[in-house]
Short mmCIF file of C-alpha atoms and ligand atoms in Angstrom, two decimals:
data_model
loop_
_atom_site.label_atom_id
_atom_site.label_comp_id
_atom_site.label_asym_id
_atom_site.label_seq_id
_atom_site.Cartn_x
_atom_site.Cartn_y
_atom_site.Cartn_z
CA UNK A 1 18.49 -76.54 -14.99
CA UNK A 2 15.59 -74.42 -13.86
CA UNK A 3 12.64 -76.01 -12.06
CA UNK A 4 9.58 -75.81 -14.09
CA UNK A 5 7.19 -72.53 -13.98
CA UNK A 6 4.30 -72.91 -12.24
CA UNK A 7 1.28 -73.71 -14.88
CA UNK A 8 -0.38 -70.40 -14.78
CA UNK A 9 2.45 -68.48 -16.10
CA UNK A 10 4.40 -71.12 -18.23
CA UNK A 11 2.96 -70.08 -21.55
CA UNK A 12 3.47 -66.50 -21.28
CA UNK A 13 7.03 -67.29 -20.50
CA UNK A 14 7.29 -69.69 -23.95
CA UNK A 15 5.91 -66.99 -25.78
CA UNK A 16 7.93 -64.18 -24.64
CA UNK A 17 10.69 -66.38 -25.26
CA UNK A 18 9.70 -67.09 -28.59
CA UNK A 19 8.95 -63.47 -29.59
CA UNK A 20 12.14 -62.06 -28.09
CA UNK A 21 14.84 -65.17 -29.64
CA UNK A 22 18.27 -64.89 -28.51
CA UNK A 23 17.82 -62.09 -25.69
CA UNK A 24 18.92 -64.11 -22.60
CA UNK A 25 19.41 -61.74 -20.01
CA UNK A 26 15.59 -60.63 -20.56
CA UNK A 27 14.28 -64.00 -20.56
CA UNK A 28 16.27 -64.78 -17.36
CA UNK A 29 14.76 -61.33 -15.90
CA UNK A 30 11.30 -61.96 -17.20
CA UNK A 31 11.56 -65.84 -16.19
CA UNK A 32 12.68 -64.87 -12.16
CA UNK A 33 9.28 -62.39 -12.17
CA UNK A 34 6.70 -64.81 -13.47
CA UNK A 35 8.14 -67.85 -10.58
CA UNK A 36 7.16 -64.92 -8.00
CA UNK A 37 3.23 -64.42 -10.09
CA UNK A 38 1.47 -67.31 -9.92
CA UNK A 39 -0.29 -66.73 -6.26
CA UNK A 40 -0.96 -63.30 -7.49
CA UNK A 41 -3.00 -64.46 -10.83
CA UNK A 42 -4.96 -66.44 -7.99
CA UNK A 43 -5.55 -63.53 -5.86
CA UNK A 44 -6.58 -61.12 -8.66
CA UNK A 45 -8.22 -63.00 -11.65
CA UNK A 46 -8.96 -59.95 -13.33
CA UNK A 47 -4.55 -59.44 -14.20
CA UNK A 48 -4.96 -62.98 -15.92
CA UNK A 49 -8.11 -61.90 -17.45
CA UNK A 50 -6.64 -59.01 -18.96
CA UNK A 51 -3.43 -59.94 -19.91
CA UNK A 52 -1.68 -57.56 -17.74
CA UNK A 53 1.53 -59.66 -17.67
CA UNK A 54 1.79 -60.09 -21.36
CA UNK A 55 1.38 -56.74 -21.62
CA UNK A 56 3.85 -55.86 -19.17
CA UNK A 57 6.33 -58.12 -20.92
CA UNK A 58 6.30 -55.74 -24.53
CA UNK A 59 8.05 -52.84 -24.00
CA UNK A 60 5.91 -49.68 -24.91
CA UNK A 61 8.44 -48.79 -27.33
CA UNK A 62 11.92 -49.75 -28.74
CA UNK A 63 14.75 -47.30 -30.46
CA UNK A 64 17.47 -48.54 -31.73
CA UNK A 65 19.44 -46.38 -33.68
CA UNK A 66 22.84 -45.49 -35.19
CA UNK A 67 25.77 -43.22 -33.57
CA UNK A 68 28.25 -42.23 -35.71
CA UNK A 69 31.49 -40.50 -34.32
CA UNK A 70 35.13 -39.67 -34.74
CA UNK A 71 37.72 -40.27 -32.48
CA UNK A 72 40.85 -37.89 -32.08
CA UNK A 73 42.87 -39.43 -34.75
CA UNK A 74 39.66 -38.68 -37.52
CA UNK A 75 38.64 -42.51 -37.81
CA UNK A 76 35.03 -42.98 -38.20
CA UNK A 77 33.25 -45.65 -35.70
CA UNK A 78 29.68 -46.50 -35.58
CA UNK A 79 28.25 -47.45 -32.59
CA UNK A 80 24.35 -48.77 -32.01
CA UNK A 81 22.38 -46.60 -29.65
CA UNK A 82 19.31 -48.07 -27.69
CA UNK A 83 16.12 -46.78 -25.56
CA UNK A 84 13.44 -48.96 -24.65
CA UNK A 85 10.52 -47.37 -23.43
CA UNK A 86 9.25 -50.24 -21.14
CA UNK A 87 6.36 -49.09 -19.14
CA UNK A 88 4.95 -45.39 -18.38
CA UNK A 89 1.63 -46.69 -16.15
CA UNK A 90 3.06 -44.77 -12.90
CA UNK A 91 5.14 -42.17 -14.88
CA UNK A 92 7.70 -40.79 -17.19
CA UNK A 93 9.73 -43.64 -18.42
CA UNK A 94 12.93 -43.38 -15.93
CA UNK A 95 16.10 -45.59 -16.24
CA UNK A 96 19.99 -45.01 -17.15
CA UNK A 97 21.73 -45.26 -19.94
CA UNK A 98 24.81 -47.94 -20.36
CA UNK A 99 27.83 -47.54 -22.35
CA UNK A 100 29.42 -50.95 -22.76
CA UNK A 101 30.95 -53.01 -25.47
CA UNK A 102 28.04 -56.08 -24.37
CA UNK A 103 25.21 -53.35 -24.64
CA UNK A 104 22.56 -55.59 -27.09
CA UNK A 105 18.71 -55.33 -26.99
CA UNK A 106 18.61 -58.37 -24.70
CA UNK A 107 20.59 -56.19 -22.00
CA UNK A 108 18.67 -53.34 -22.39
CA UNK A 109 15.51 -54.95 -22.35
CA UNK A 110 16.55 -56.98 -19.07
CA UNK A 111 17.52 -53.66 -17.30
CA UNK A 112 14.43 -51.73 -18.70
CA UNK A 113 12.19 -54.59 -17.40
CA UNK A 114 13.64 -54.84 -13.89
CA UNK A 115 13.43 -50.89 -13.81
CA UNK A 116 9.83 -51.17 -14.40
CA UNK A 117 9.54 -53.09 -10.71
CA UNK A 118 12.09 -51.34 -9.06
CA UNK A 119 10.43 -47.71 -9.65
CA UNK A 120 7.35 -49.41 -8.50
CA UNK A 121 9.18 -50.01 -5.21
CA UNK A 122 10.21 -46.57 -4.55
CA UNK A 123 6.96 -45.63 -4.14
CA UNK A 124 7.80 -42.14 -6.81
CA UNK A 125 5.64 -41.52 -9.57
CA UNK A 126 8.24 -43.39 -12.77
CA UNK A 127 7.36 -45.78 -15.21
CA UNK A 128 10.82 -47.78 -16.57
CA UNK A 129 12.94 -47.38 -19.16
CA UNK A 130 16.59 -48.12 -20.32
CA UNK A 131 19.29 -47.18 -22.67
CA UNK A 132 22.72 -47.07 -23.67
CA UNK A 133 24.86 -48.43 -26.50
CA UNK A 134 27.48 -50.89 -27.66
CA UNK A 135 30.25 -48.21 -27.16
CA UNK A 136 33.87 -49.02 -25.12
CA UNK A 137 34.29 -45.90 -23.33
CA UNK A 138 37.86 -47.48 -21.74
CA UNK A 139 41.01 -45.56 -22.91
CA UNK A 140 38.82 -43.15 -24.77
CA UNK A 141 39.98 -39.51 -24.22
CA UNK A 142 37.38 -36.43 -22.67
CA UNK A 143 36.69 -34.88 -26.36
CA UNK A 144 36.06 -38.81 -27.57
CA UNK A 145 33.53 -39.18 -24.75
CA UNK A 146 31.77 -35.75 -25.54
CA UNK A 147 31.70 -36.41 -29.34
CA UNK A 148 29.89 -39.92 -28.63
CA UNK A 149 27.55 -38.44 -26.09
CA UNK A 150 27.00 -35.30 -28.67
CA UNK A 151 26.17 -37.99 -31.53
CA UNK A 152 23.97 -40.31 -29.05
CA UNK A 153 21.79 -37.29 -27.93
CA UNK A 154 21.40 -35.99 -31.47
CA UNK A 155 19.37 -38.97 -31.84
CA UNK A 156 17.97 -39.80 -28.81
CA UNK A 157 16.96 -36.09 -27.72
CA UNK A 158 13.47 -36.38 -29.94
CA UNK A 159 11.97 -39.44 -27.85
CA UNK A 160 12.96 -37.50 -24.43
CA UNK A 161 11.53 -34.79 -22.33
CA UNK A 162 11.02 -34.25 -18.17
CA UNK A 163 7.09 -35.40 -18.80
CA UNK A 164 8.29 -38.47 -21.39
CA UNK A 165 11.56 -40.03 -20.73
CA UNK A 166 14.44 -39.17 -18.24
CA UNK A 167 17.75 -41.38 -18.77
CA UNK A 168 20.28 -41.20 -16.21
CA UNK A 169 23.71 -42.88 -15.65
CA UNK A 170 24.46 -46.65 -15.29
CA UNK A 171 27.69 -48.65 -16.26
CA UNK A 172 30.20 -46.58 -18.33
CA UNK A 173 27.86 -43.24 -18.13
CA UNK A 174 28.44 -40.57 -14.85
CA UNK A 175 28.48 -37.41 -14.13
CA UNK A 176 30.94 -36.43 -16.87
CA UNK A 177 28.55 -38.19 -19.72
CA UNK A 178 25.61 -36.47 -17.91
CA UNK A 179 27.14 -33.28 -18.54
CA UNK A 180 27.66 -33.76 -22.13
CA UNK A 181 24.50 -34.80 -22.52
CA UNK A 182 22.50 -32.82 -20.99
CA UNK A 183 24.69 -29.76 -23.05
CA UNK A 184 23.90 -31.37 -26.48
CA UNK A 185 19.80 -31.47 -25.07
CA UNK A 186 19.68 -28.17 -24.40
CA UNK A 187 21.46 -26.67 -27.42
CA UNK A 188 18.99 -28.95 -29.63
CA UNK A 189 15.82 -28.37 -27.97
CA UNK A 190 16.96 -24.70 -26.99
CA UNK A 191 15.32 -25.45 -23.75
CA UNK A 192 17.03 -25.41 -20.06
CA UNK A 193 14.77 -28.61 -19.03
CA UNK A 194 16.63 -29.51 -15.88
CA UNK A 195 14.14 -32.29 -15.53
CA UNK A 196 14.75 -34.39 -18.54
CA UNK A 197 17.78 -36.12 -17.32
CA UNK A 198 19.49 -37.22 -13.54
CA UNK A 199 22.60 -37.17 -12.20
CA UNK A 200 23.18 -33.97 -13.23
CA UNK A 201 26.43 -32.25 -11.64
CA UNK A 202 25.94 -29.68 -8.53
CA UNK A 203 25.23 -26.29 -9.52
CA UNK A 204 23.72 -27.11 -12.33
CA UNK A 205 20.20 -28.97 -11.69
CA UNK A 206 21.97 -32.29 -9.75
CA UNK A 207 20.83 -33.50 -6.19
CA UNK A 208 23.24 -33.67 -3.22
CA UNK A 209 23.07 -37.62 -2.54
CA UNK A 210 22.38 -38.78 -6.06
CA UNK A 211 26.12 -39.93 -6.77
CA UNK A 212 25.84 -42.11 -3.41
CA UNK A 213 22.59 -43.10 -3.32
CA UNK A 214 22.44 -46.56 -5.17
CA UNK A 215 25.50 -47.89 -2.57
CA UNK A 216 24.23 -46.29 0.42
CA UNK A 217 20.59 -47.33 -0.23
CA UNK A 218 21.80 -50.83 -0.80
CA UNK A 219 23.68 -50.68 2.57
CA UNK A 220 20.58 -49.27 4.47
CA UNK A 221 18.60 -51.87 3.09
CA UNK A 222 20.91 -54.79 3.82
CA UNK A 223 20.84 -53.12 7.63
CA UNK A 224 16.72 -53.14 7.69
CA UNK A 225 17.61 -57.02 6.82
CA UNK A 226 19.82 -57.54 9.60
CA UNK A 227 17.70 -55.61 11.84
CA UNK A 228 14.64 -58.05 11.61
CA UNK A 229 16.99 -60.89 12.39
CA UNK A 230 18.17 -58.92 15.29
CA UNK A 231 21.35 -58.42 14.04
CA UNK A 232 23.03 -54.91 12.30
CA UNK A 233 26.36 -53.99 10.36
CA UNK A 234 28.49 -53.44 13.19
CA UNK A 235 31.98 -55.45 12.98
CA UNK A 236 30.69 -57.54 9.93
CA UNK A 237 33.47 -58.32 7.40
CA UNK A 238 32.33 -57.29 3.87
CA UNK A 239 33.05 -57.90 0.59
CA UNK A 240 31.99 -55.72 -2.44
CA UNK A 241 32.24 -56.00 -5.99
CA UNK A 242 33.41 -53.55 -8.57
CA UNK A 243 34.89 -50.26 -7.83
CA UNK A 244 32.88 -48.27 -9.58
CA UNK A 245 30.15 -45.72 -8.52
CA UNK A 246 27.78 -48.28 -6.76
CA UNK A 247 30.72 -50.06 -4.86
CA UNK A 248 32.57 -47.05 -4.10
CA UNK A 249 29.61 -45.74 -2.13
CA UNK A 250 28.71 -49.47 -0.80
CA UNK A 251 32.16 -49.73 0.84
CA UNK A 252 31.81 -45.66 2.32
CA UNK A 253 28.41 -46.77 4.23
CA UNK A 254 29.24 -49.89 5.20
CA UNK A 255 32.31 -48.45 6.85
CA UNK A 256 30.13 -45.69 8.27
CA UNK A 257 28.02 -48.17 10.15
CA UNK A 258 30.76 -50.08 11.56
CA UNK A 259 31.19 -52.90 8.79
CA UNK A 260 34.98 -53.61 7.53
CA UNK A 261 35.11 -53.94 4.06
CA UNK A 262 38.28 -55.94 3.18
CA UNK A 263 37.95 -56.53 -0.72
CA UNK A 264 36.77 -55.07 -3.95
CA UNK A 265 37.57 -55.51 -7.83
CA UNK A 266 37.33 -54.68 -11.38
CA UNK A 267 36.55 -56.76 -14.15
CA UNK A 268 40.56 -57.64 -14.15
CA UNK A 269 41.15 -58.79 -10.37
CA UNK A 270 40.51 -58.28 -6.93
CA UNK A 271 42.18 -55.87 -4.19
CA UNK A 272 42.26 -57.20 -0.69
CA UNK A 273 42.95 -55.02 1.96
CA UNK A 274 43.10 -56.54 5.42
CA UNK A 275 43.21 -53.18 7.39
CA UNK A 276 39.95 -52.70 5.32
CA UNK A 277 39.42 -50.50 1.95
CA UNK A 278 40.75 -47.10 2.15
CA UNK A 279 37.67 -45.55 0.16
CA UNK A 280 39.54 -42.18 -0.65
CA UNK A 281 42.17 -44.31 -2.43
CA UNK A 282 39.34 -45.95 -4.52
CA UNK A 283 37.92 -42.73 -5.17
CA UNK A 284 40.93 -41.06 -6.57
CA UNK A 285 42.34 -44.04 -8.15
CA UNK A 286 38.55 -44.99 -10.02
CA UNK A 287 36.89 -40.98 -10.28
CA UNK A 288 39.45 -38.88 -10.77
CA UNK A 289 42.49 -40.56 -12.58
CA UNK A 290 40.32 -43.53 -14.08
CA UNK A 291 42.68 -46.08 -13.71
CA UNK A 292 42.55 -49.89 -12.69
CA UNK A 293 42.00 -51.07 -9.27
CA UNK A 294 45.65 -53.13 -9.24
CA UNK A 295 47.29 -49.65 -8.52
CA UNK A 296 45.50 -49.69 -5.15
CA UNK A 297 47.76 -52.67 -4.22
CA UNK A 298 50.69 -50.52 -5.68
CA UNK A 299 49.73 -47.66 -3.25
CA UNK A 300 48.73 -48.97 -0.30
CA UNK A 301 51.02 -50.99 2.15
CA UNK A 302 49.70 -54.60 2.82
CA UNK A 303 47.32 -54.89 0.21
CA UNK A 304 47.42 -57.69 -2.44
CA UNK A 305 46.26 -57.78 -5.73
CA UNK A 306 45.11 -61.14 -7.07
CA UNK A 307 44.98 -60.86 -11.14
CA UNK A 308 41.76 -62.65 -12.70
CA UNK A 309 40.92 -63.70 -9.17
CA UNK A 310 37.48 -65.13 -7.77
CA UNK A 311 35.99 -62.35 -5.12
CA UNK A 312 33.53 -64.62 -4.04
CA UNK A 313 36.10 -67.24 -2.50
CA UNK A 314 36.95 -64.52 -0.02
CA UNK A 315 35.20 -65.49 3.31
CA UNK A 316 32.62 -62.70 4.58
CA UNK A 317 29.86 -62.12 6.46
CA UNK A 318 28.31 -59.69 4.07
CA UNK A 319 28.71 -59.47 0.37
CA UNK A 320 27.32 -57.06 -1.88
CA UNK A 321 27.66 -57.81 -5.44
CA UNK A 322 28.08 -54.05 -7.40
CA UNK A 323 29.55 -54.66 -9.99
CA UNK A 324 27.50 -56.24 -13.21
CA UNK A 325 24.90 -58.80 -14.49
CA UNK A 326 25.77 -62.68 -13.21
CA UNK A 327 28.52 -62.20 -11.27
CA UNK A 328 27.87 -64.98 -9.06
CA UNK A 329 27.35 -68.40 -10.31
CA UNK A 330 25.85 -71.06 -8.15
CA UNK A 331 29.31 -72.22 -7.24
CA UNK A 332 29.97 -68.60 -6.00
CA UNK A 333 26.85 -68.90 -3.83
CA UNK A 334 27.75 -72.01 -2.48
CA UNK A 335 31.47 -70.80 -1.32
CA UNK A 336 29.43 -67.92 -0.02
CA UNK A 337 27.42 -69.78 2.28
CA UNK A 338 29.92 -72.24 2.96
CA UNK A 339 32.23 -69.61 4.15
CA UNK A 340 29.71 -68.04 6.67
CA UNK A 341 27.91 -65.12 4.71
CA UNK A 342 24.65 -64.63 6.24
CA UNK A 343 23.39 -61.54 3.91
CA UNK A 344 24.00 -60.23 0.22
CA UNK A 345 22.60 -57.19 -0.69
CA UNK A 346 22.69 -56.99 -4.38
CA UNK A 347 24.02 -53.31 -5.64
CA UNK A 348 24.40 -54.19 -9.16
CA UNK A 349 21.41 -55.09 -11.44
CA UNK A 350 21.02 -58.92 -11.84
CA UNK A 351 24.25 -60.19 -10.36
CA UNK A 352 23.20 -63.28 -9.45
CA UNK A 353 22.32 -65.86 -11.65
CA UNK A 354 18.91 -67.97 -10.98
CA UNK A 355 20.94 -70.78 -9.48
CA UNK A 356 22.67 -68.45 -7.10
CA UNK A 357 19.55 -67.05 -5.95
CA UNK A 358 18.53 -70.55 -5.01
CA UNK A 359 21.20 -71.65 -3.24
CA UNK A 360 21.03 -68.31 -0.97
CA UNK A 361 17.38 -68.63 -0.41
CA UNK A 362 17.62 -72.14 0.27
CA UNK A 363 20.39 -71.69 2.64
CA UNK A 364 17.88 -68.90 4.14
CA UNK A 365 20.49 -66.30 4.27
CA UNK A 366 18.83 -62.84 3.97
CA UNK A 367 18.92 -62.17 0.25
CA UNK A 368 18.29 -58.83 -1.16
CA UNK A 369 17.60 -58.52 -4.85
CA UNK A 370 18.71 -55.57 -6.94
CA UNK A 371 15.39 -54.52 -7.51
CA UNK A 372 14.65 -53.77 -4.16
CA UNK A 373 18.04 -53.22 -2.73
CA UNK A 374 19.86 -50.80 -5.36
CA UNK A 375 16.55 -49.11 -5.98
CA UNK A 376 18.03 -46.11 -3.81
CA UNK A 377 19.65 -44.37 -7.10
CA UNK A 378 16.77 -44.32 -9.15
CA UNK A 379 14.79 -43.18 -6.06
CA UNK A 380 17.10 -40.13 -5.41
CA UNK A 381 16.83 -39.69 -9.30
CA UNK A 382 12.87 -39.13 -8.55
CA UNK A 383 14.14 -36.52 -6.03
CA UNK A 384 16.49 -34.97 -8.36
CA UNK A 385 13.34 -34.61 -10.42
CA UNK A 386 11.20 -32.94 -7.67
CA UNK A 387 13.92 -30.68 -6.60
CA UNK A 388 14.07 -29.49 -10.49
CA UNK A 389 10.43 -29.41 -10.98
CA UNK A 390 10.26 -26.39 -7.98
CA UNK A 391 13.31 -24.90 -8.67
CA UNK A 392 14.68 -25.75 -5.18
CA UNK A 393 18.08 -27.56 -3.75
CA UNK A 394 17.73 -29.98 -0.88
CA UNK A 395 20.58 -30.53 1.98
CA UNK A 396 22.57 -33.47 1.75
CA UNK A 397 21.36 -34.12 5.41
CA UNK A 398 17.54 -33.98 4.37
CA UNK A 399 18.07 -35.79 1.09
CA UNK A 400 19.64 -38.42 2.66
CA UNK A 401 17.13 -38.82 5.40
CA UNK A 402 14.47 -39.04 2.67
CA UNK A 403 16.88 -42.04 0.68
CA UNK A 404 16.86 -43.90 4.13
CA UNK A 405 13.30 -43.26 4.71
CA UNK A 406 12.69 -44.95 0.95
CA UNK A 407 14.55 -47.77 1.41
CA UNK A 408 13.45 -48.79 4.83
CA UNK A 409 9.69 -48.92 3.22
CA UNK A 410 10.88 -50.57 0.33
CA UNK A 411 12.21 -53.06 2.93
CA UNK A 412 9.17 -53.45 5.25
CA UNK A 413 6.78 -53.30 1.71
CA UNK A 414 8.77 -56.44 0.34
CA UNK A 415 9.09 -58.09 3.87
CA UNK A 416 5.16 -57.81 4.47
CA UNK A 417 4.33 -59.02 0.90
CA UNK A 418 6.40 -62.10 1.07
CA UNK A 419 4.75 -63.01 4.25
CA UNK A 420 1.15 -62.22 3.10
CA UNK A 421 1.83 -64.54 -0.09
CA UNK A 422 3.18 -67.35 1.54
CA UNK A 423 6.74 -66.42 1.22
CA UNK A 424 8.08 -65.29 4.72
CA UNK A 425 11.52 -64.15 4.55
CA UNK A 426 11.70 -64.34 0.58
CA UNK A 427 12.56 -60.62 -0.51
CA UNK A 428 12.86 -61.66 -4.57
CA UNK A 429 9.23 -62.81 -4.26
CA UNK A 430 8.49 -59.55 -1.87
CA UNK A 431 9.99 -57.05 -4.41
CA UNK A 432 8.44 -58.99 -7.95
CA UNK A 433 4.87 -58.92 -6.36
CA UNK A 434 5.09 -55.12 -4.55
CA UNK A 435 6.08 -54.16 -7.89
CA UNK A 436 4.12 -56.12 -10.43
CA UNK A 437 1.12 -55.26 -8.23
CA UNK A 438 1.50 -51.46 -8.11
CA UNK A 439 2.26 -51.26 -12.14
CA UNK A 440 -0.71 -53.67 -12.79
CA UNK A 441 -3.47 -51.74 -11.14
CA UNK A 442 -2.38 -48.48 -12.60
CA UNK A 443 -2.27 -50.43 -16.41
CA UNK A 444 -6.05 -51.57 -15.32
CA UNK A 445 -7.06 -48.01 -14.45
CA UNK A 446 -5.90 -46.51 -17.25
CA UNK A 447 -7.85 -48.77 -19.64
CA UNK A 448 -6.41 -51.12 -22.04
CA UNK A 449 -2.67 -49.69 -22.95
N1 LIG B 501 21.08 -47.07 -13.39
C1 LIG B 501 20.51 -46.78 -12.45
C2 LIG B 501 19.27 -47.96 -12.13
O1 LIG B 501 19.65 -49.18 -12.27
C3 LIG B 501 19.50 -45.52 -12.24
C4 LIG B 501 18.64 -45.05 -12.90
C5 LIG B 501 18.13 -43.81 -12.40
O2 LIG B 501 18.58 -43.18 -11.69
O3 LIG B 501 17.15 -43.64 -13.41
O4 LIG B 501 18.95 -47.96 -11.25
#
């Protein structure tokens, strides 16, 4: 199914697979990076001699812990918590927490591995890590969420610190959860250590634009991809998967830049609204009332709900997968291309399968991989850390300009690297190599770590 790996990285992949048995998503993420790295080892033989790839594929530390909690009826539940501290060559471990029933070590490791390169791409001083729990927040009361977060942090806090490991949100972890987590960290440590978590509320250490940053940043990246092709987002028909934090602010920025977003989704179905998605209604339903996207169609005239529908069958020019991993397979990718899609920007982490990526690259469309395209979230987390360190808070406009500059720079550097390494226009190669070289050089400079 996969094309063979280049000879100089095949053995490394086999070893990663053997010693991380059953962790399919992690294998997938590693394989994708290794596919890009063969020419790097030729240019930098010291990386091979010093086994930098092998070292990068092995997390610095993996923490797995019990999270016991009680629901509102008094029933006891036991979940499993994770924090994989993957790489700290460039700065403290940085990356979100995911609360979702699908979470297991393989998911956390794929996310942590991607985070290492993504964070390097931002140019900010942050290493990579990821964590979470196999906890399902759906249908849980505020009080249950709080008790879960407090129990989770009671165990995790000993591993964190503003110079050590700085979590944030991901799927199932937003402003509410970060609040409960921060409150418990503060109680346990007796320190108001703002920089230990990002995604905090405005008014208690949070940064403006952090909430919007992943979505806005992904749209800036797509804008840049279109720009080098002499094109723009103005008037483009777009679809955005998901309806959570990334999707909402992707839709908002696409619309601001003159594009028309006609569909979004959740894990149960698809909403199509040919007049253009009413993003304020999505915000109200999802951020305030925590309801399903199906309700959108009952509240908005002319909108349709397709239960269990396949979003990728809706013709569009720009597609922005912003829900979860492996949501676009090879068939979906072929459908998108056949329907006239010219650009894909990944707001989610690894939303396209390896086969899907091959379809996009072979079709020659602009494909922005998550590592590059969705780096705006974590980049703005680093801006939040900067503000915390200087006890300052910046305006929305100033912070958004910084985010835009970072995304524009990530586009430029991934573009240039792809060209330098003989794959012009291939942002997968550009992102993997740019991120890898930054981390690898720092690791070599720091000795055998
Ligand atoms: N979970 C986000 C990501 O995938 C953000 C991480 C952060 O802000 O630390 O990059």
